[in-house]
């Protein structure tokens, strides 16, 4: 409880959970990726993008895999929770491999 003698001088403080900011990340496309998979007909990749706030793996997000292309188009959006203004978001373009770890494309 608090009493205020002069309402004009009153300051009100309400305990509430801090607002969580969200950053909207839109992954649109890539062009001219390097081929990571080679066949007799040439090279291609199965690219996808993985991202996160640097140092916060719980914020990780990933696009769909675009099979056999060097010019993928994702057009996907992600809401990423941020704690502080100025936090960095890291994006990596990867090549999906069914039987091994993904390869970094850029």
PDB file of C-alpha atoms in Angstrom:
ATOM      1  CA  UNK A   1       0.000   0.000   0.000  1.00  0.00           C
ATOM      2  CA  UNK A   2       1.088   3.567  -0.610  1.00  0.00           C
ATOM      3  CA  UNK A   3      -0.387   6.932   0.318  1.00  0.00           C
ATOM      4  CA  UNK A   4       0.082  10.022  -1.769  1.00  0.00           C
ATOM      5  CA  UNK A   5      -0.342  13.482  -0.203  1.00  0.00           C
ATOM      6  CA  UNK A   6      -0.297  15.383  -3.490  1.00  0.00           C
ATOM      7  CA  UNK A   7      -1.563  13.544  -6.543  1.00  0.00           C
ATOM      8  CA  UNK A   8       0.332  15.918  -8.859  1.00  0.00           C
ATOM      9  CA  UNK A   9       3.621  14.620  -7.423  1.00  0.00           C
ATOM     10  CA  UNK A  10       2.641  10.956  -7.529  1.00  0.00           C
ATOM     11  CA  UNK A  11       4.672   8.371  -9.372  1.00  0.00           C
ATOM     12  CA  UNK A  12       3.057   5.041 -10.035  1.00  0.00           C
ATOM     13  CA  UNK A  13       5.101   1.900 -10.528  1.00  0.00           C
ATOM     14  CA  UNK A  14       3.494  -1.285 -11.714  1.00  0.00           C
ATOM     15  CA  UNK A  15       5.379  -4.527 -11.454  1.00  0.00           C
ATOM     16  CA  UNK A  16       4.957  -6.341 -14.732  1.00  0.00           C
ATOM     17  CA  UNK A  17       7.078  -8.768 -16.660  1.00  0.00           C
ATOM     18  CA  UNK A  18       9.484  -7.066 -19.070  1.00  0.00           C
ATOM     19  CA  UNK A  19       8.258  -6.881 -22.634  1.00  0.00           C
ATOM     20  CA  UNK A  20      10.052  -9.247 -24.914  1.00  0.00           C
ATOM     21  CA  UNK A  21      11.053  -7.722 -28.201  1.00  0.00           C
ATOM     22  CA  UNK A  22      10.851  -9.741 -31.389  1.00  0.00           C
ATOM     23  CA  UNK A  23      12.840  -9.259 -34.542  1.00  0.00           C
ATOM     24  CA  UNK A  24      11.163 -10.228 -37.794  1.00  0.00           C
ATOM     25  CA  UNK A  25      13.668 -11.985 -40.076  1.00  0.00           C
ATOM     26  CA  UNK A  26      12.639 -12.580 -43.682  1.00  0.00           C
ATOM     27  CA  UNK A  27      14.782 -14.956 -45.741  1.00  0.00           C
ATOM     28  CA  UNK A  28      13.993 -14.255 -49.390  1.00  0.00           C
ATOM     29  CA  UNK A  29      16.475 -15.878 -51.788  1.00  0.00           C
ATOM     30  CA  UNK A  30      20.082 -16.476 -52.797  1.00  0.00           C
ATOM     31  CA  UNK A  31      21.778 -16.464 -56.191  1.00  0.00           C
ATOM     32  CA  UNK A  32      24.886 -18.103 -57.539  1.00  0.00           C
ATOM     33  CA  UNK A  33      25.581 -20.482 -54.668  1.00  0.00           C
ATOM     34  CA  UNK A  34      28.487 -22.841 -55.117  1.00  0.00           C
ATOM     35  CA  UNK A  35      27.672 -26.440 -55.978  1.00  0.00           C
ATOM     36  CA  UNK A  36      28.279 -28.829 -53.087  1.00  0.00           C
ATOM     37  CA  UNK A  37      26.873 -31.993 -54.688  1.00  0.00           C
ATOM     38  CA  UNK A  38      28.285 -33.308 -57.945  1.00  0.00           C
ATOM     39  CA  UNK A  39      26.801 -35.766 -60.447  1.00  0.00           C
ATOM     40  CA  UNK A  40      27.574 -36.663 -64.042  1.00  0.00           C
ATOM     41  CA  UNK A  41      25.225 -33.849 -65.115  1.00  0.00           C
ATOM     42  CA  UNK A  42      27.052 -31.172 -63.104  1.00  0.00           C
ATOM     43  CA  UNK A  43      26.807 -29.719 -59.648  1.00  0.00           C
ATOM     44  CA  UNK A  44      24.019 -28.437 -57.478  1.00  0.00           C
ATOM     45  CA  UNK A  45      23.204 -27.882 -53.826  1.00  0.00           C
ATOM     46  CA  UNK A  46      20.263 -28.499 -51.515  1.00  0.00           C
ATOM     47  CA  UNK A  47      20.429 -25.172 -49.671  1.00  0.00           C
ATOM     48  CA  UNK A  48      18.716 -24.024 -46.513  1.00  0.00           C
ATOM     49  CA  UNK A  49      19.352 -21.154 -44.118  1.00  0.00           C
ATOM     50  CA  UNK A  50      19.910 -21.513 -40.398  1.00  0.00           C
ATOM     51  CA  UNK A  51      20.055 -18.507 -38.105  1.00  0.00           C
ATOM     52  CA  UNK A  52      20.073 -17.442 -34.472  1.00  0.00           C
ATOM     53  CA  UNK A  53      20.849 -14.581 -32.134  1.00  0.00           C
ATOM     54  CA  UNK A  54      24.625 -14.884 -31.542  1.00  0.00           C
ATOM     55  CA  UNK A  55      25.332 -16.786 -28.330  1.00  0.00           C
ATOM     56  CA  UNK A  56      21.691 -17.819 -27.853  1.00  0.00           C
ATOM     57  CA  UNK A  57      21.087 -21.240 -29.450  1.00  0.00           C
ATOM     58  CA  UNK A  58      17.508 -21.331 -28.145  1.00  0.00           C
ATOM     59  CA  UNK A  59      16.637 -18.688 -30.781  1.00  0.00           C
ATOM     60  CA  UNK A  60      17.683 -20.895 -33.719  1.00  0.00           C
ATOM     61  CA  UNK A  61      15.463 -21.050 -36.800  1.00  0.00           C
ATOM     62  CA  UNK A  62      15.752 -22.827 -40.150  1.00  0.00           C
ATOM     63  CA  UNK A  63      14.208 -22.494 -43.605  1.00  0.00           C
ATOM     64  CA  UNK A  64      12.911 -25.325 -45.723  1.00  0.00           C
ATOM     65  CA  UNK A  65      15.460 -27.168 -47.881  1.00  0.00           C
ATOM     66  CA  UNK A  66      15.373 -26.180 -51.553  1.00  0.00           C
ATOM     67  CA  UNK A  67      16.472 -29.284 -53.486  1.00  0.00           C
ATOM     68  CA  UNK A  68      18.968 -29.232 -56.362  1.00  0.00           C
ATOM     69  CA  UNK A  69      19.371 -25.505 -56.949  1.00  0.00           C
ATOM     70  CA  UNK A  70      22.057 -22.838 -56.866  1.00  0.00           C
ATOM     71  CA  UNK A  71      19.445 -20.047 -56.883  1.00  0.00           C
ATOM     72  CA  UNK A  72      17.010 -20.899 -54.068  1.00  0.00           C
ATOM     73  CA  UNK A  73      13.901 -18.907 -53.206  1.00  0.00           C
ATOM     74  CA  UNK A  74      12.580 -19.316 -49.660  1.00  0.00           C
ATOM     75  CA  UNK A  75      10.419 -16.268 -48.884  1.00  0.00           C
ATOM     76  CA  UNK A  76      10.033 -17.390 -45.249  1.00  0.00           C
ATOM     77  CA  UNK A  77       9.603 -15.231 -42.132  1.00  0.00           C
ATOM     78  CA  UNK A  78      10.676 -15.916 -38.555  1.00  0.00           C
ATOM     79  CA  UNK A  79      10.013 -14.049 -35.312  1.00  0.00           C
ATOM     80  CA  UNK A  80      13.209 -14.112 -33.273  1.00  0.00           C
ATOM     81  CA  UNK A  81      13.100 -13.086 -29.593  1.00  0.00           C
ATOM     82  CA  UNK A  82      15.737 -10.517 -28.653  1.00  0.00           C
ATOM     83  CA  UNK A  83      16.768  -9.331 -25.199  1.00  0.00           C
ATOM     84  CA  UNK A  84      18.650  -6.153 -26.048  1.00  0.00           C
ATOM     85  CA  UNK A  85      18.703  -3.742 -28.942  1.00  0.00           C
ATOM     86  CA  UNK A  86      21.884  -4.349 -30.904  1.00  0.00           C
ATOM     87  CA  UNK A  87      22.076  -8.118 -30.498  1.00  0.00           C
ATOM     88  CA  UNK A  88      23.557  -9.731 -33.598  1.00  0.00           C
ATOM     89  CA  UNK A  89      21.732 -12.330 -35.683  1.00  0.00           C
ATOM     90  CA  UNK A  90      23.926 -14.803 -37.547  1.00  0.00           C
ATOM     91  CA  UNK A  91      22.714 -16.413 -40.783  1.00  0.00           C
ATOM     92  CA  UNK A  92      24.386 -19.351 -42.523  1.00  0.00           C
ATOM     93  CA  UNK A  93      23.508 -20.886 -45.869  1.00  0.00           C
ATOM     94  CA  UNK A  94      23.994 -24.629 -45.645  1.00  0.00           C
ATOM     95  CA  UNK A  95      23.802 -27.579 -48.048  1.00  0.00           C
ATOM     96  CA  UNK A  96      21.675 -30.494 -46.860  1.00  0.00           C
ATOM     97  CA  UNK A  97      23.238 -33.954 -47.112  1.00  0.00           C
ATOM     98  CA  UNK A  98      21.107 -36.983 -46.331  1.00  0.00           C
ATOM     99  CA  UNK A  99      23.950 -39.154 -44.980  1.00  0.00           C
ATOM    100  CA  UNK A 100      26.382 -36.617 -43.521  1.00  0.00           C
ATOM    101  CA  UNK A 101      26.547 -33.263 -41.764  1.00  0.00           C
ATOM    102  CA  UNK A 102      25.443 -30.187 -43.724  1.00  0.00           C
ATOM    103  CA  UNK A 103      28.123 -28.282 -45.645  1.00  0.00           C
ATOM    104  CA  UNK A 104      28.567 -24.529 -45.177  1.00  0.00           C
ATOM    105  CA  UNK A 105      27.839 -22.633 -48.383  1.00  0.00           C
ATOM    106  CA  UNK A 106      28.172 -19.125 -46.981  1.00  0.00           C
TER     107      UNK A 106
END
